[in-house]
């Protein structure tokens, strides 16, 4: 590690802590893009980070040092200025205790330059390789760092080995191929079919420990040690390319979600900014929209949510996961009657269940005529979801929960007292004798007719009359009085809410 600090790409870097470990050997480079990076590192790696994944919990940097040390990493290099401003006070102390180097990089440091410079040193001691191997390695690394494609990597390797080369993904789909003469279009896919057991030489492509594809090399003889080193370098270059693509996709997804979260949380955007952002992401937020807020057990992946959205939501809708919730910003037709909202919520719930969600509750917010009203739609969907969860409803619309919202606006102690005074005796009787007095009262108040309520409950009319008499006896209520029936109905509704 000491030697690497003299590289021009690391000019201005300084050791923040753990100087006792600067004699560690560096065999690779990794970039921290997720807060739980410990699972994706390998011994000997220099771990680079902008601290963006831990910007909200910078103490994670301190917590992870012990695990990084145990896994045999060479050092941790950080550019803290942009996202942290300053490093946690305990980081230097912990680094010194573990003898694990923590290096601070100047603001604006290029990770790409560091990766290229470090790899050039790491790979410089290879021997017994084909003529020009060093130049080939540099070209492979340059292709990856410059954003070159897998076709270019395949052509470079095929020319160096004088063999046909095919690069495939984990499913075996071709991503790049070439012949020794550099003609990528004439390579017969069947010659290096990854599904055929006769394929001679297969080398894995991994990114952060995850298999992402394979490089298949043709030839009757086994590649020499030097050739294998070039192939592994090609695997590394291909992995870098895949990692860059994945990082770009993930960054784009995060920026989209961040903007949507700001939009539904009420962050104010002036019209030019709003138009610029929506054009950047290729969205059209014109027209009426509504927020569907869903709660489910566990977390769904973004891929699962997008699959459900494609199956159930209208074109132009946007959906994203949020921990144990899923948010959907749904485009509505010019006229959206209530039954359409009910159907939409039911279809969305079914689609989420189909992709693996469980205990799914969907709430529909108020309609928004423009982006400025999306925050209100999100807030009303949140209120509807809270009520739906309390009442064990599978779907709920904000506009049909006026009574529930009115009741829940009253202090809880007053509601509990109201229920206890009016139907507490019935609740107690049901608990003691496993009777159905509360259920009977709800049926009677719902239909307003004892005979109809009896038919619905599949009991004899005389049984219904006996239960109603018992209810009147326990509550002292006159069930023929409209005001009394209203009071009892409210008490039962509050009991269900609470």
Tab-separated table of C-alpha atoms in Angstrom, residues 274-487:
chain	number	residue	atom	x	y	z
A	274	UNK	CA	-40.233	20.400	-12.824
A	275	UNK	CA	-40.364	20.388	-16.607
A	276	UNK	CA	-36.622	19.843	-16.859
A	277	UNK	CA	-36.653	16.870	-14.460
A	278	UNK	CA	-39.634	15.188	-16.081
A	279	UNK	CA	-38.125	15.587	-19.560
A	280	UNK	CA	-34.829	14.176	-18.272
A	281	UNK	CA	-36.564	11.018	-17.043
A	282	UNK	CA	-38.892	10.795	-20.030
A	283	UNK	CA	-42.080	11.288	-18.002
A	284	UNK	CA	-45.270	13.153	-18.785
A	285	UNK	CA	-47.026	14.160	-15.555
A	286	UNK	CA	-49.783	16.091	-17.281
A	287	UNK	CA	-53.356	15.074	-16.586
A	288	UNK	CA	-55.074	13.706	-13.509
A	289	UNK	CA	-53.189	11.280	-11.293
A	290	UNK	CA	-53.658	9.496	-8.000
A	291	UNK	CA	-51.360	7.919	-5.440
A	292	UNK	CA	-51.853	4.274	-4.492
A	293	UNK	CA	-50.038	3.498	-1.246
A	294	UNK	CA	-49.568	-0.179	-0.426
A	295	UNK	CA	-48.354	-1.935	2.685
A	296	UNK	CA	-47.172	-5.531	2.585
A	297	UNK	CA	-45.098	-7.968	4.599
A	298	UNK	CA	-41.426	-7.919	3.635
A	299	UNK	CA	-39.814	-5.887	0.882
A	300	UNK	CA	-40.320	-6.209	-2.857
A	301	UNK	CA	-37.514	-5.661	-5.340
A	302	UNK	CA	-37.774	-2.894	-7.887
A	303	UNK	CA	-37.942	-5.530	-10.627
A	304	UNK	CA	-40.948	-7.184	-8.955
A	305	UNK	CA	-42.729	-3.850	-8.570
A	306	UNK	CA	-42.116	-2.938	-12.218
A	307	UNK	CA	-43.455	-6.324	-13.308
A	308	UNK	CA	-46.624	-5.777	-11.282
A	309	UNK	CA	-46.992	-2.226	-12.633
A	310	UNK	CA	-46.723	-3.436	-16.232
A	311	UNK	CA	-49.462	-5.980	-15.569
A	312	UNK	CA	-51.955	-3.852	-13.646
A	313	UNK	CA	-51.408	-0.095	-13.979
A	314	UNK	CA	-52.316	2.185	-16.912
A	315	UNK	CA	-49.610	3.355	-19.308
A	316	UNK	CA	-47.666	6.310	-17.973
A	317	UNK	CA	-47.939	5.179	-14.346
A	318	UNK	CA	-44.869	5.071	-12.092
A	319	UNK	CA	-44.267	2.714	-9.160
A	320	UNK	CA	-41.404	2.113	-6.751
A	321	UNK	CA	-40.714	0.144	-3.544
A	322	UNK	CA	-40.225	1.883	-0.205
A	323	UNK	CA	-39.220	-0.695	2.398
A	324	UNK	CA	-42.392	-2.520	3.390
A	325	UNK	CA	-44.455	-0.180	1.231
A	326	UNK	CA	-44.992	0.325	-2.488
A	327	UNK	CA	-45.899	3.710	-3.949
A	328	UNK	CA	-47.661	4.028	-7.289
A	329	UNK	CA	-48.305	7.294	-9.118
A	330	UNK	CA	-51.124	6.296	-11.422
A	331	UNK	CA	-52.327	8.078	-14.544
A	332	UNK	CA	-56.125	8.402	-14.609
A	333	UNK	CA	-58.518	8.739	-17.542
A	334	UNK	CA	-60.368	12.026	-18.035
A	335	UNK	CA	-63.339	10.568	-16.183
A	336	UNK	CA	-62.569	8.130	-13.364
A	337	UNK	CA	-65.724	7.006	-11.515
A	338	UNK	CA	-65.574	5.355	-8.122
A	339	UNK	CA	-65.941	1.854	-9.489
A	340	UNK	CA	-62.864	2.471	-11.668
A	341	UNK	CA	-60.835	3.355	-8.555
A	342	UNK	CA	-62.093	0.220	-6.801
A	343	UNK	CA	-61.183	-1.930	-9.810
A	344	UNK	CA	-57.777	-0.266	-10.075
A	345	UNK	CA	-56.980	-0.925	-6.413
A	346	UNK	CA	-58.109	-4.546	-6.654
A	347	UNK	CA	-56.046	-5.176	-9.817
A	348	UNK	CA	-52.967	-3.567	-8.277
A	349	UNK	CA	-53.312	-5.664	-5.140
A	350	UNK	CA	-53.660	-8.870	-7.181
A	351	UNK	CA	-50.611	-7.995	-9.300
A	352	UNK	CA	-48.464	-7.427	-6.196
A	353	UNK	CA	-49.603	-10.743	-4.749
A	354	UNK	CA	-48.649	-12.410	-8.031
A	355	UNK	CA	-45.053	-11.148	-7.686
A	356	UNK	CA	-44.734	-12.462	-4.136
A	357	UNK	CA	-46.202	-9.808	-1.827
A	358	UNK	CA	-48.159	-10.998	1.232
A	359	UNK	CA	-50.560	-9.294	3.666
A	360	UNK	CA	-51.229	-6.649	1.022
A	361	UNK	CA	-53.341	-3.562	1.803
A	362	UNK	CA	-53.902	-0.926	-0.893
A	363	UNK	CA	-55.087	2.631	-0.177
A	364	UNK	CA	-56.242	5.110	-2.821
A	365	UNK	CA	-55.590	8.804	-2.189
A	366	UNK	CA	-57.418	11.821	-3.532
A	367	UNK	CA	-57.093	12.662	-7.223
A	368	UNK	CA	-54.445	15.228	-8.196
A	369	UNK	CA	-55.072	17.524	-11.155
A	370	UNK	CA	-51.423	18.644	-11.342
A	371	UNK	CA	-48.044	17.710	-9.834
A	372	UNK	CA	-48.432	20.274	-7.033
A	373	UNK	CA	-51.380	18.251	-5.686
A	374	UNK	CA	-49.518	14.933	-5.546
A	375	UNK	CA	-48.387	15.594	-1.977
A	376	UNK	CA	-52.033	15.919	-0.917
A	377	UNK	CA	-52.881	12.686	-2.750
A	378	UNK	CA	-50.015	10.934	-0.943
A	379	UNK	CA	-51.109	12.314	2.433
A	380	UNK	CA	-54.709	11.200	1.951
A	381	UNK	CA	-53.540	7.770	0.792
A	382	UNK	CA	-51.508	7.540	4.011
A	383	UNK	CA	-54.632	8.318	6.081
A	384	UNK	CA	-56.662	5.772	4.135
A	385	UNK	CA	-53.953	3.128	4.569
A	386	UNK	CA	-53.870	3.669	8.327
A	387	UNK	CA	-57.623	3.151	8.565
A	388	UNK	CA	-57.560	0.161	6.196
A	389	UNK	CA	-54.892	-1.585	8.266
A	390	UNK	CA	-56.824	-0.951	11.499
A	391	UNK	CA	-60.053	-2.291	10.038
A	392	UNK	CA	-58.406	-5.176	8.129
A	393	UNK	CA	-59.629	-3.935	4.753
A	394	UNK	CA	-57.772	-5.178	1.667
A	395	UNK	CA	-58.420	-1.998	-0.317
A	396	UNK	CA	-59.687	1.412	0.750
A	397	UNK	CA	-60.485	4.731	-0.919
A	398	UNK	CA	-59.888	7.956	0.953
A	399	UNK	CA	-63.099	9.508	-0.334
A	400	UNK	CA	-65.271	6.758	1.190
A	401	UNK	CA	-63.710	6.937	4.672
A	402	UNK	CA	-65.166	10.249	5.798
A	403	UNK	CA	-66.884	8.767	8.865
A	404	UNK	CA	-63.762	6.894	9.945
A	405	UNK	CA	-61.586	9.971	9.520
A	406	UNK	CA	-64.044	12.061	11.500
A	407	UNK	CA	-64.144	9.559	14.345
A	408	UNK	CA	-60.372	9.123	14.483
A	409	UNK	CA	-59.959	12.888	14.782
A	410	UNK	CA	-61.462	12.596	18.292
A	411	UNK	CA	-59.025	11.893	21.183
A	412	UNK	CA	-58.680	8.162	21.723
A	413	UNK	CA	-59.657	8.338	25.414
A	414	UNK	CA	-63.004	9.883	24.493
A	415	UNK	CA	-63.647	7.186	21.904
A	416	UNK	CA	-62.818	4.385	24.322
A	417	UNK	CA	-65.133	5.903	26.942
A	418	UNK	CA	-67.944	6.273	24.365
A	419	UNK	CA	-67.674	2.610	23.339
A	420	UNK	CA	-67.537	1.401	26.945
A	421	UNK	CA	-70.610	3.386	28.010
A	422	UNK	CA	-72.790	2.352	25.086
A	423	UNK	CA	-71.808	-1.218	24.139
A	424	UNK	CA	-69.326	-2.236	26.821
A	425	UNK	CA	-71.875	-4.554	28.431
A	426	UNK	CA	-72.388	-6.383	25.119
A	427	UNK	CA	-68.655	-6.779	24.562
A	428	UNK	CA	-68.240	-8.180	28.063
A	429	UNK	CA	-71.140	-10.616	27.609
A	430	UNK	CA	-69.696	-11.896	24.305
A	431	UNK	CA	-66.302	-12.410	25.907
A	432	UNK	CA	-67.737	-14.328	28.870
A	433	UNK	CA	-70.276	-16.535	27.062
A	434	UNK	CA	-68.968	-16.547	23.452
A	435	UNK	CA	-72.308	-15.088	22.423
A	436	UNK	CA	-72.859	-13.063	19.261
A	437	UNK	CA	-74.630	-10.021	20.656
A	438	UNK	CA	-72.265	-7.482	19.037
A	439	UNK	CA	-72.526	-9.239	15.665
A	440	UNK	CA	-76.304	-9.397	16.027
A	441	UNK	CA	-76.534	-5.686	16.831
A	442	UNK	CA	-74.408	-4.780	13.815
A	443	UNK	CA	-76.588	-6.905	11.517
A	444	UNK	CA	-79.785	-5.420	12.897
A	445	UNK	CA	-78.532	-1.826	12.618
A	446	UNK	CA	-77.169	-2.499	9.147
A	447	UNK	CA	-80.424	-3.838	7.707
A	448	UNK	CA	-82.831	-1.955	9.979
A	449	UNK	CA	-85.064	-4.998	9.954
A	450	UNK	CA	-84.968	-7.943	12.380
A	451	UNK	CA	-86.290	-10.485	9.886
A	452	UNK	CA	-83.737	-9.547	7.208
A	453	UNK	CA	-80.912	-9.566	9.756
A	454	UNK	CA	-81.996	-13.039	10.936
A	455	UNK	CA	-81.935	-14.404	7.378
A	456	UNK	CA	-78.474	-12.946	6.832
A	457	UNK	CA	-77.158	-14.554	10.022
A	458	UNK	CA	-78.889	-17.865	9.249
A	459	UNK	CA	-80.765	-17.870	12.572
A	460	UNK	CA	-84.469	-18.208	13.401
A	461	UNK	CA	-86.498	-15.026	13.696
A	462	UNK	CA	-87.375	-15.905	17.297
A	463	UNK	CA	-83.663	-16.234	18.102
A	464	UNK	CA	-83.136	-12.776	16.665
A	465	UNK	CA	-85.950	-11.317	18.786
A	466	UNK	CA	-84.509	-12.983	21.888
A	467	UNK	CA	-81.055	-11.547	21.231
A	468	UNK	CA	-82.419	-8.042	20.578
A	469	UNK	CA	-84.317	-8.211	23.858
A	470	UNK	CA	-81.109	-9.239	25.626
A	471	UNK	CA	-79.249	-6.342	23.962
A	472	UNK	CA	-81.901	-3.879	25.176
A	473	UNK	CA	-81.701	-5.387	28.667
A	474	UNK	CA	-77.901	-5.073	28.895
A	475	UNK	CA	-77.619	-1.586	27.360
A	476	UNK	CA	-80.894	-0.073	28.525
A	477	UNK	CA	-81.377	1.111	24.938
A	478	UNK	CA	-84.643	1.541	23.091
A	479	UNK	CA	-83.838	0.010	19.707
A	480	UNK	CA	-86.874	1.682	18.155
A	481	UNK	CA	-85.485	5.172	18.840
A	482	UNK	CA	-83.569	6.556	15.786
A	483	UNK	CA	-81.133	8.537	17.946
A	484	UNK	CA	-80.361	5.462	20.033
A	485	UNK	CA	-79.729	3.361	16.933
A	486	UNK	CA	-77.368	6.055	15.601
A	487	UNK	CA	-75.467	6.109	18.906
